[in-house]
Tab-separated table of C-alpha atoms in Angstrom:
chain	number	residue	atom	x	y	z
B	1	MET	CA	98.934	123.147	62.876
B	2	ALA	CA	99.950	122.352	66.821
B	3	SER	CA	99.574	120.025	68.241
B	4	ARG	CA	97.592	119.136	71.512
B	5	ARG	CA	100.541	119.439	73.181
B	6	ASP	CA	101.309	122.873	72.393
B	7	PHE	CA	97.959	123.528	72.907
B	8	ILE	CA	98.617	122.234	76.810
B	9	GLN	CA	101.609	124.327	76.218
B	10	GLN	CA	100.109	127.544	75.619
B	11	GLY	CA	97.448	127.684	78.974
B	12	LEU	CA	94.014	126.899	76.803
B	13	GLY	CA	91.901	125.444	79.300
B	14	LEU	CA	91.507	121.791	79.441
B	15	THR	CA	88.166	119.692	79.246
B	16	ALA	CA	86.629	116.059	79.734
B	17	ALA	CA	82.858	116.570	79.823
B	18	SER	CA	82.577	112.921	78.817
B	19	PHE	CA	84.847	111.953	82.850
B	20	LEU	CA	80.775	112.049	83.619
B	21	SER	CA	79.613	109.020	81.728
B	22	VAL	CA	83.311	107.020	83.605
B	23	PRO	CA	83.205	106.105	86.962
B	24	LEU	CA	86.230	106.404	87.804
B	25	ILE	CA	86.701	103.654	90.244
B	26	GLY	CA	85.541	100.798	91.171
B	27	CYS	CA	86.676	99.834	94.611
B	28	ALA	CA	84.828	97.125	96.578
B	29	SER	CA	84.473	96.869	100.245
B	30	SER	CA	86.126	93.372	99.740
B	31	ALA	CA	89.505	93.893	98.104
B	32	PRO	CA	92.083	91.978	99.537
B	33	VAL	CA	95.428	93.473	100.563
B	34	ARG	CA	98.070	94.017	98.437
B	35	HIS	CA	101.651	94.181	97.837
B	36	SER	CA	102.705	97.953	96.576
B	37	SER	CA	105.544	98.162	94.465
B	38	MET	CA	106.662	101.468	96.155
B	39	THR	CA	109.613	103.565	95.461
B	40	ALA	CA	111.519	106.331	97.130
B	41	SER	CA	114.877	107.219	96.247
B	42	THR	CA	114.631	110.874	98.202
B	43	LYS	CA	113.433	110.570	100.813
B	44	PRO	CA	115.068	110.304	104.654
B	45	ALA	CA	116.847	107.078	105.539
B	46	ASN	CA	115.146	108.126	109.099
B	47	LYS	CA	111.324	108.842	107.368
B	48	PRO	CA	110.033	105.110	106.093
B	49	VAL	CA	106.810	105.648	104.104
B	50	THR	CA	105.010	103.909	106.876
B	51	LEU	CA	101.696	105.274	108.802
B	52	ALA	CA	103.133	107.784	111.610
B	53	SER	CA	103.800	106.177	115.162
B	54	GLY	CA	100.859	106.339	117.318
B	55	ALA	CA	98.186	107.141	114.352
B	56	GLY	CA	96.586	104.274	115.154
B	57	GLU	CA	95.180	102.177	111.628
B	58	MET	CA	93.813	103.831	109.503
B	59	PRO	CA	90.868	103.173	107.807
B	60	ARG	CA	90.350	101.020	103.704
B	61	ALA	CA	90.394	102.797	101.391
B	62	ALA	CA	86.603	100.946	100.820
B	63	ASP	CA	85.337	102.500	104.392
B	64	GLN	CA	86.452	106.140	102.848
B	65	LEU	CA	84.693	106.246	99.962
B	66	ALA	CA	81.703	109.243	101.315
B	67	PRO	CA	79.450	110.387	98.625
B	68	SER	CA	81.006	114.275	97.725
B	69	GLY	CA	78.540	117.151	97.053
B	70	SER	CA	76.571	117.703	93.942
B	71	GLY	CA	77.032	121.666	94.432
B	72	MET	CA	77.261	123.437	90.748
B	73	SER	CA	79.225	127.015	90.158
B	74	GLY	CA	77.984	128.856	87.665
B	75	MET	CA	81.570	128.578	85.578
B	76	GLU	CA	81.270	126.285	82.550
B	77	PRO	CA	84.360	123.589	81.228
B	78	PRO	CA	85.885	125.446	78.730
B	79	PRO	CA	85.078	123.903	74.731
B	80	ASP	CA	86.873	120.111	74.651
B	81	ILE	CA	89.720	119.835	72.546
B	82	PHE	CA	90.242	116.645	73.363
B	83	ASP	CA	88.795	113.755	70.666
B	84	ALA	CA	87.481	111.162	72.239
B	85	GLN	CA	89.801	108.981	72.660
B	86	ALA	CA	91.247	110.180	75.030
B	87	LEU	CA	88.563	109.123	76.624
B	88	ASP	CA	88.354	106.103	75.951
B	89	LEU	CA	87.392	103.459	78.618
B	90	GLU	CA	90.849	101.662	78.321
B	91	PHE	CA	92.387	104.647	80.007
B	92	TRP	CA	90.231	104.332	83.422
B	93	LEU	CA	90.886	100.020	83.648
B	94	ARG	CA	94.642	99.706	82.783
B	95	PRO	CA	96.687	99.769	86.581
B	96	ARG	CA	97.002	103.208	88.090
B	97	THR	CA	100.200	104.067	89.267
B	98	ILE	CA	101.181	107.568	90.781
B	99	GLU	CA	104.063	109.742	91.250
B	100	VAL	CA	105.064	111.999	93.817
B	101	VAL	CA	107.067	114.249	95.241
B	102	ARG	CA	106.879	115.755	98.871
B	103	PRO	CA	109.518	118.985	98.694
B	104	ALA	CA	108.724	119.937	101.948
B	105	SER	CA	109.468	116.684	103.355
B	106	LYS	CA	112.415	115.663	99.592
B	107	GLU	CA	109.979	112.480	99.521
B	108	ARG	CA	109.386	111.036	96.328
B	109	ALA	CA	107.349	107.458	95.126
B	110	LYS	CA	105.653	106.369	92.478
B	111	LEU	CA	103.507	103.814	93.329
B	112	LEU	CA	101.301	101.203	91.724
B	113	TYR	CA	97.978	101.683	93.882
B	114	TRP	CA	94.992	100.536	92.086
B	115	LYS	CA	94.857	97.330	89.765
B	116	ASP	CA	91.897	95.059	88.095
B	117	GLY	CA	89.124	97.483	89.519
B	118	GLU	CA	90.742	97.453	93.422
B	119	ILE	CA	92.408	99.989	95.607
B	120	ILE	CA	96.133	98.227	96.561
B	121	GLU	CA	95.732	98.550	100.750
B	122	SER	CA	99.266	99.117	101.270
B	123	ALA	CA	99.771	101.474	98.692
B	124	TYR	CA	96.743	103.273	99.474
B	125	GLN	CA	98.443	103.655	102.933
B	126	ASP	CA	101.679	104.669	101.445
B	127	LEU	CA	100.256	107.939	99.693
B	128	CYS	CA	98.302	108.829	102.889
B	129	HIS	CA	101.140	109.265	104.644
B	130	LEU	CA	103.049	111.056	101.930
B	131	LEU	CA	100.366	113.002	102.185
B	132	ARG	CA	100.414	113.917	105.939
B	133	ASP	CA	100.906	117.407	107.731
B	134	VAL	CA	104.668	117.556	107.265
B	135	ASN	CA	103.647	121.117	109.588
B	136	GLY	CA	102.302	119.673	112.734
B	137	GLY	CA	104.310	116.786	114.238
B	138	ASN	CA	103.668	114.464	110.859
B	139	GLU	CA	99.992	113.693	112.022
B	140	THR	CA	98.241	111.283	108.836
B	141	ARG	CA	94.584	110.528	108.347
B	142	ALA	CA	92.991	108.246	106.154
B	143	ILE	CA	92.729	110.287	102.761
B	144	ASP	CA	89.776	110.683	100.238
B	145	PRO	CA	90.356	107.843	97.727
B	146	LYS	CA	88.116	110.152	95.267
B	147	LEU	CA	91.425	112.383	95.745
B	148	PHE	CA	93.601	110.108	94.837
B	149	GLU	CA	91.204	109.336	91.605
B	150	THR	CA	91.698	113.034	90.853
B	151	LEU	CA	95.517	112.980	91.369
B	152	TRP	CA	96.082	110.421	89.283
B	153	GLY	CA	93.763	110.977	86.338
B	154	THR	CA	95.880	114.195	85.929
B	155	GLN	CA	99.342	113.023	85.776
B	156	ALA	CA	98.580	110.434	83.009
B	157	PHE	CA	96.116	112.721	81.565
B	158	VAL	CA	99.359	114.844	80.394
B	159	GLN	CA	101.575	112.307	80.365
B	160	ARG	CA	100.012	110.809	77.023
B	161	TYR	CA	100.491	114.534	75.728
B	162	GLY	CA	104.104	114.335	76.451
B	163	ILE	CA	104.305	115.522	80.075
B	164	ASP	CA	106.160	113.066	82.025
B	165	ALA	CA	106.568	115.123	85.353
B	166	PRO	CA	105.709	113.565	89.451
B	167	LEU	CA	103.576	115.645	90.543
B	168	GLU	CA	104.316	117.274	93.556
B	169	ILE	CA	102.610	117.821	96.404
B	170	LEU	CA	102.808	120.974	98.346
B	171	SER	CA	99.926	120.830	100.922
B	172	GLY	CA	97.522	117.275	101.427
B	173	TYR	CA	96.044	116.886	105.183
B	174	ARG	CA	96.158	119.799	107.628
B	175	THR	CA	95.716	119.312	111.474
B	176	PRO	CA	93.485	121.834	112.859
B	177	ALA	CA	96.197	123.479	114.443
B	178	SER	CA	98.535	123.758	111.168
B	179	ASN	CA	95.513	125.577	109.231
B	180	GLN	CA	95.157	127.631	111.664
B	181	LYS	CA	98.641	128.587	111.877
B	182	LEU	CA	98.528	129.301	108.440
B	183	ARG	CA	95.727	131.613	108.621
B	184	GLU	CA	97.917	133.899	111.399
B	185	ALA	CA	100.738	134.181	108.441
B	186	GLY	CA	98.151	135.352	106.016
B	187	VAL	CA	98.700	132.101	103.701
B	188	PRO	CA	95.125	131.508	102.012
B	189	ALA	CA	93.821	128.717	104.422
B	190	ALA	CA	89.821	128.751	104.211
B	191	ARG	CA	88.873	128.543	107.970
B	192	GLN	CA	86.263	124.691	107.282
B	193	SER	CA	89.325	123.654	104.812
B	194	LEU	CA	88.360	120.408	103.369
B	195	HIS	CA	92.914	120.014	103.740
B	196	MET	CA	91.703	118.711	107.493
B	197	VAL	CA	88.698	116.489	106.662
B	198	GLY	CA	92.049	113.892	103.916
B	199	ARG	CA	89.914	115.518	100.869
B	200	ALA	CA	91.952	118.220	99.291
B	201	ALA	CA	95.879	119.057	98.036
B	202	ASP	CA	97.553	121.433	97.007
B	203	ILE	CA	99.244	120.545	93.418
B	204	ARG	CA	101.842	121.700	90.946
B	205	ILE	CA	103.574	119.887	88.267
B	206	ALA	CA	106.263	120.943	86.622
B	207	ASN	CA	106.297	122.961	83.155
B	208	LEU	CA	102.667	122.916	83.621
B	209	ASN	CA	100.900	126.819	84.452
B	210	ALA	CA	98.104	126.643	86.873
B	211	GLU	CA	96.592	127.683	84.535
B	212	VAL	CA	96.425	124.654	82.521
B	213	LEU	CA	96.774	122.884	85.359
B	214	GLY	CA	93.631	123.919	87.004
B	215	GLY	CA	91.341	123.412	84.069
B	216	LEU	CA	91.876	119.805	83.314
B	217	VAL	CA	91.276	119.294	87.865
B	218	LYS	CA	88.414	121.070	86.596
B	219	SER	CA	87.102	119.409	83.736
B	220	PHE	CA	86.959	116.010	86.163
B	221	ARG	CA	84.517	117.701	87.999
B	222	GLN	CA	84.846	115.543	90.966
B	223	GLY	CA	84.784	119.009	93.487
B	224	GLY	CA	86.569	122.122	94.218
B	225	VAL	CA	89.736	123.969	92.204
B	226	GLY	CA	91.342	126.961	93.241
B	227	PHE	CA	94.211	128.980	90.716
B	228	TYR	CA	96.710	129.612	92.993
B	229	TYR	CA	98.907	132.033	90.757
B	230	ARG	CA	101.954	133.476	91.700
B	231	ALA	CA	105.179	135.398	89.600
B	232	GLY	CA	108.541	133.846	89.487
B	233	PRO	CA	110.107	130.006	88.452
B	234	ARG	CA	107.706	127.580	90.296
B	235	GLY	CA	104.794	129.807	89.707
B	236	GLY	CA	101.480	128.520	91.015
B	237	TRP	CA	99.870	126.386	91.783
B	238	ILE	CA	95.740	124.767	91.943
B	239	HIS	CA	94.050	123.189	95.336
B	240	ALA	CA	91.957	120.484	94.555
B	241	ASP	CA	88.552	118.588	96.258
B	242	THR	CA	86.489	116.570	96.402
B	243	GLY	CA	83.535	119.149	98.313
B	244	LEU	CA	81.250	120.949	96.650
B	245	GLN	CA	82.063	121.940	92.325
B	246	ARG	CA	83.029	125.468	92.424
B	247	THR	CA	85.417	127.563	91.834
B	248	TRP	CA	87.814	130.583	93.048
B	249	LYS	CA	90.928	132.050	92.475
B	250	GLY	CA	93.258	133.308	95.397
């Protein structure tokens, strides 16, 4: 009998319907600032993972918890192939460490960003910087904490089945000018892209095809999911956002 890891690697869609009954995060507005446990072994020495200069102090994570849209697409999630153990409350209450890499800037970091029901503010700021617009003057802005919930949950979920790889961030925040340049170059980019307001990321995980990764992201039901299939050894990527629940292919 195939293992659940085999199901994942064979390209079956994933779902976790019970996620809806468990709050992904409880971030109090009075959350104290904590120190992060970040490593960035491959980032250039002259590009420390800190807030971009001139950007001003970014809002606290708790201030960014705005409700996302509640629109539903006509697409239903695939059947649940996981047992309740994969959806236990302990999974959501444990400390959350996310490992990300930015291929465009050669940066890599592993950050403990949530613990004891609170976002660690310093780690949140570092994550926002890592998702900056690397093609638009390195401008940084506050990223929706709900997006980090989905990114962490996706990575932590597949780790339970033996896939231990950093989350590749292909695109995070985009300035309007950067978004327009992509459109003019023929790159898939919506005119009112949620990348421009810090509510979207294009992601990839090594050894996990886009169909499977997108199915998992979709199962969180936290926003939109775009499937971008591409030929080649690197495969495609997935767009994840915290807007209306919808699904598309590009």
